[in-house]
PDB file of C-alpha atoms in Angstrom:
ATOM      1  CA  UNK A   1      14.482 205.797  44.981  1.00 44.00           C
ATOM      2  CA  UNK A   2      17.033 202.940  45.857  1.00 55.00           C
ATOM      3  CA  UNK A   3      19.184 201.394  43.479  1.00 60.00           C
ATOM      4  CA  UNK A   4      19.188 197.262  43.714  1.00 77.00           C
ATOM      5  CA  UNK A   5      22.369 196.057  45.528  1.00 84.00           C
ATOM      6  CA  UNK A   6      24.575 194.306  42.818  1.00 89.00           C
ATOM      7  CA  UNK A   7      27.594 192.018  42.811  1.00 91.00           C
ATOM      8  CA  UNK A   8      30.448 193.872  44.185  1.00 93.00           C
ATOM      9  CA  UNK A   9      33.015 192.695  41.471  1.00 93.00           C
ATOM     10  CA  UNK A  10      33.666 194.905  38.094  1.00 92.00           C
ATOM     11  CA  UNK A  11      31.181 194.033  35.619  1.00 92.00           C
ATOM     12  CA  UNK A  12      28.925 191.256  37.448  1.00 93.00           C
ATOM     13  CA  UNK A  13      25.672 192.291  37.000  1.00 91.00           C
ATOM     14  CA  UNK A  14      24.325 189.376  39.235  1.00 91.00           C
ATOM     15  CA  UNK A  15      22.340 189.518  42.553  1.00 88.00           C
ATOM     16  CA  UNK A  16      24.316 189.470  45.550  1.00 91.00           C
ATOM     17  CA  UNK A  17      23.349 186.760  48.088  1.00 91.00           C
ATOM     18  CA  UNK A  18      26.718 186.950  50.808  1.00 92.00           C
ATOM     19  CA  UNK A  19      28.801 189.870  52.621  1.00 93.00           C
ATOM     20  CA  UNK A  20      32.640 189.938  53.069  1.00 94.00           C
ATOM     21  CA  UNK A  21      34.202 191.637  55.064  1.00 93.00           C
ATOM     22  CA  UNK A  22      37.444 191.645  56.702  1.00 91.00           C
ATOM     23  CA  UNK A  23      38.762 191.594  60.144  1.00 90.00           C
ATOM     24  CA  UNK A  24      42.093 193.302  59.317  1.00 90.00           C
ATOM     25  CA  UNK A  25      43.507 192.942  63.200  1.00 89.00           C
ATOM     26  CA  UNK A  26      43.327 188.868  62.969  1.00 90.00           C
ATOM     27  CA  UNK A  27      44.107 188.781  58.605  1.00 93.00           C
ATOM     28  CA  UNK A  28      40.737 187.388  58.487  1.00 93.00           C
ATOM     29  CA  UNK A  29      38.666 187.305  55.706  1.00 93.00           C
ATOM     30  CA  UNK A  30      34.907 186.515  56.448  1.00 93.00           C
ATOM     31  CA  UNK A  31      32.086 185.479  53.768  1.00 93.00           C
ATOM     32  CA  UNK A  32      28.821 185.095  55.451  1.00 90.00           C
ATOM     33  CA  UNK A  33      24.933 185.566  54.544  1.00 88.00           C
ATOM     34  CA  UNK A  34      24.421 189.104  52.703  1.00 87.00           C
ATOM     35  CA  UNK A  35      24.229 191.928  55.411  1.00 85.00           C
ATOM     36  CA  UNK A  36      20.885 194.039  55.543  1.00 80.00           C
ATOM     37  CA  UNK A  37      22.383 196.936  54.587  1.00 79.00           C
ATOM     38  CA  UNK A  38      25.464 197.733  52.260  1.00 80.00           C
ATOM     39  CA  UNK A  39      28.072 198.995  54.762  1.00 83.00           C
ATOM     40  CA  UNK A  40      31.174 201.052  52.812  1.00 84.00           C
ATOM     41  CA  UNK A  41      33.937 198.788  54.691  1.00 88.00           C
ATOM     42  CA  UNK A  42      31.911 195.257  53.003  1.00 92.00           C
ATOM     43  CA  UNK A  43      31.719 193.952  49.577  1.00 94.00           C
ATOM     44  CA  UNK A  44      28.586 192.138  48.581  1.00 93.00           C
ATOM     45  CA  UNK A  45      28.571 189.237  46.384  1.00 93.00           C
ATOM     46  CA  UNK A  46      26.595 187.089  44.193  1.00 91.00           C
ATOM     47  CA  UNK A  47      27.001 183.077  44.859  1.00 90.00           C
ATOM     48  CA  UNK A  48      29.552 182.043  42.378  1.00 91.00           C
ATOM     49  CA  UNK A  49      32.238 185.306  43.582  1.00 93.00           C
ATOM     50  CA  UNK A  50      31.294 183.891  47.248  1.00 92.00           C
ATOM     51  CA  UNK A  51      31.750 180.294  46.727  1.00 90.00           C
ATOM     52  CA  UNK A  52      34.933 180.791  44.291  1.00 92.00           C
ATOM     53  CA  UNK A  53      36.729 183.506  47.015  1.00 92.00           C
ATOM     54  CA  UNK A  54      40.519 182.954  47.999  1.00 92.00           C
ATOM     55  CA  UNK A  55      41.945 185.036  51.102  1.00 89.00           C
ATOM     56  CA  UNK A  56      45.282 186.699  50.334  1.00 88.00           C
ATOM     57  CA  UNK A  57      48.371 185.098  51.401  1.00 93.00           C
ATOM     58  CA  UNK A  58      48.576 184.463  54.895  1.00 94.00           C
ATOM     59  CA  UNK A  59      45.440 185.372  55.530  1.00 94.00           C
ATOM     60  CA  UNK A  60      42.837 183.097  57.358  1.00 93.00           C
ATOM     61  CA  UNK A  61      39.248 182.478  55.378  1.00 93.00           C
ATOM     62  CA  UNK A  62      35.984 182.153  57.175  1.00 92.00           C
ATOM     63  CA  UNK A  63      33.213 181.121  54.764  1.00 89.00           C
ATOM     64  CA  UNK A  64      29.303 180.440  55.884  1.00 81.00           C
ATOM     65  CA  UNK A  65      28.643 176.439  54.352  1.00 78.00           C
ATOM     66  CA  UNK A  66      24.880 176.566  54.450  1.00 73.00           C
ATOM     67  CA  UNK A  67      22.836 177.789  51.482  1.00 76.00           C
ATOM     68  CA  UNK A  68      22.861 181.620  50.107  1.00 71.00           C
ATOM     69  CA  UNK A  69      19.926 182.676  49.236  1.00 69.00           C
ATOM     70  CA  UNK A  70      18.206 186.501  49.017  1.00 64.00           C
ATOM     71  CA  UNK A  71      17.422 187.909  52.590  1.00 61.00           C
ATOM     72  CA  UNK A  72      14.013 188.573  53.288  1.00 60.00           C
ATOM     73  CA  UNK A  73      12.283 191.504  52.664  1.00 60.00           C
ATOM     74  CA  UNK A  74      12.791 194.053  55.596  1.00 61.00           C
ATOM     75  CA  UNK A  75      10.755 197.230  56.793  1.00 65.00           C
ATOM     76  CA  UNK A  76      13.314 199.519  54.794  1.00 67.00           C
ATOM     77  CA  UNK A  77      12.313 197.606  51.206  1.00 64.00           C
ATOM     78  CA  UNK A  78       8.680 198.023  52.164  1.00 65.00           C
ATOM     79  CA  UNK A  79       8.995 201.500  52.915  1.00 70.00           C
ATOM     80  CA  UNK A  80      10.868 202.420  50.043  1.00 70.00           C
ATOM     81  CA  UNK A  81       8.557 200.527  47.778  1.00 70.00           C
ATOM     82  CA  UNK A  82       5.802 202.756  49.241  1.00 72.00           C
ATOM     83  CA  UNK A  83       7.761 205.989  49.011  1.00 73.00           C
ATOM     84  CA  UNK A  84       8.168 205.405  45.439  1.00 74.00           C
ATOM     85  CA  UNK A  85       4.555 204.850  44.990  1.00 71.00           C
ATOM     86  CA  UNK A  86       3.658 207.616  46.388  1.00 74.00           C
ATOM     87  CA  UNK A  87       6.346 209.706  44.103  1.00 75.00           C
ATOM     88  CA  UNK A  88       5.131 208.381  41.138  1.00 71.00           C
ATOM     89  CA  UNK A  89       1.573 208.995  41.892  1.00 70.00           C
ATOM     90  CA  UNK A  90       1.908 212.937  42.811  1.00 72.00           C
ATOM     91  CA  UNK A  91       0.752 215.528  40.022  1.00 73.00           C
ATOM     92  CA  UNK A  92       3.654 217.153  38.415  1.00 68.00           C
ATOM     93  CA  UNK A  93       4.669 220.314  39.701  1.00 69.00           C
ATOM     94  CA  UNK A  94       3.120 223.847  38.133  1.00 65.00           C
ATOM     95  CA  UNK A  95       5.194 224.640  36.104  1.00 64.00           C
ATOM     96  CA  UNK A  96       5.584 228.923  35.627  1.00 62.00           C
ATOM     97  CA  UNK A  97       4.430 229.885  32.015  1.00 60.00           C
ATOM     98  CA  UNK A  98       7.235 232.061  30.512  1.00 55.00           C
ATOM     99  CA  UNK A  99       6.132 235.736  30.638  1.00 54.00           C
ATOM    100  CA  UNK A 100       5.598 236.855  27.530  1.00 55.00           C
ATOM    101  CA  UNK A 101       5.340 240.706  28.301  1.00 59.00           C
ATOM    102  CA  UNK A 102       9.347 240.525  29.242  1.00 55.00           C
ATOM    103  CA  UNK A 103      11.463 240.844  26.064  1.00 57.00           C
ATOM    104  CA  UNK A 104      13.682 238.655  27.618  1.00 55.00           C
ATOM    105  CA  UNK A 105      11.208 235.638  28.257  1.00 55.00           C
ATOM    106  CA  UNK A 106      11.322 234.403  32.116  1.00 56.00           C
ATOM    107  CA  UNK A 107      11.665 237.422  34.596  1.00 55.00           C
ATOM    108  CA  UNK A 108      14.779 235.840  36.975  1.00 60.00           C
ATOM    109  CA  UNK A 109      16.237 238.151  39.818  1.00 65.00           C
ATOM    110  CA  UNK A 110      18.562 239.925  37.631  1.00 65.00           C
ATOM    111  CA  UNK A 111      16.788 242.497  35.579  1.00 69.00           C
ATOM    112  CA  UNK A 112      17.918 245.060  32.468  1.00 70.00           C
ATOM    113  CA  UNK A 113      17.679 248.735  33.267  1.00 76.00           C
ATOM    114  CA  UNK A 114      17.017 250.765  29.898  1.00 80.00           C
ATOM    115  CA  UNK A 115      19.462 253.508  29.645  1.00 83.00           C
ATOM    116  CA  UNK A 116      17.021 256.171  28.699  1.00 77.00           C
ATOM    117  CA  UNK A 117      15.699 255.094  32.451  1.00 56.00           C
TER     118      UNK A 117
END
């Protein structure tokens, strides 16, 4: 099962609603609309780390104006919402009953060879 996407800074437990990502060959950093999937090379962030960003010195900042707000649900959410229905409604597995003949419990695939044998 997925986890929720969070904030991307330590110990913001917030939704994020924007991306950023940077363009390292024109010191560009870019905060647009949250991406629809978490990419390893982006941060996400919620809308007060988005709005209150600074670029690092001489860097250039690119920053979507318009409203952030949660992207719509895609195919992947609605899939994985059904996956985990489906988990969670499957029986449990069978589990093996411990054999009680063995004076060891559980027979595994190492075994003890009496010495009288």
């Amino acid at each position: 099962m997925r986890t929720p996407r969070r904030c991307s800074r330590n110990g913001c437990p917030r939704s994020p609603v924007a991306t950023l990502t940077y363009v390292y060959a024109e010191s560009t950093a870019v905060v647009g609309p949250l991406a629809a999937f978490a990419e390893p090379h982006s941060y996400d962030l919620c809308e007060s780390h988005a709005r209150g960003l600074t670029a690092p010195r001489g860097w250039d900042l690119v920053r979507h104006e318009g409203e952030y707000g949660p992207p719509p649900p895609t195919n992947d959410d609605l899939v994985a919402l059904a996956e985990a229905v489906r988990e969670a409604a499957r029986p449990a597995p069978h589990r093996e009953e411990p054999d009680t003949q063995h004076p060891l419990g559980r027979r595994g695939h190492l075994r003890v060879i009496p010495p009288d044998a």
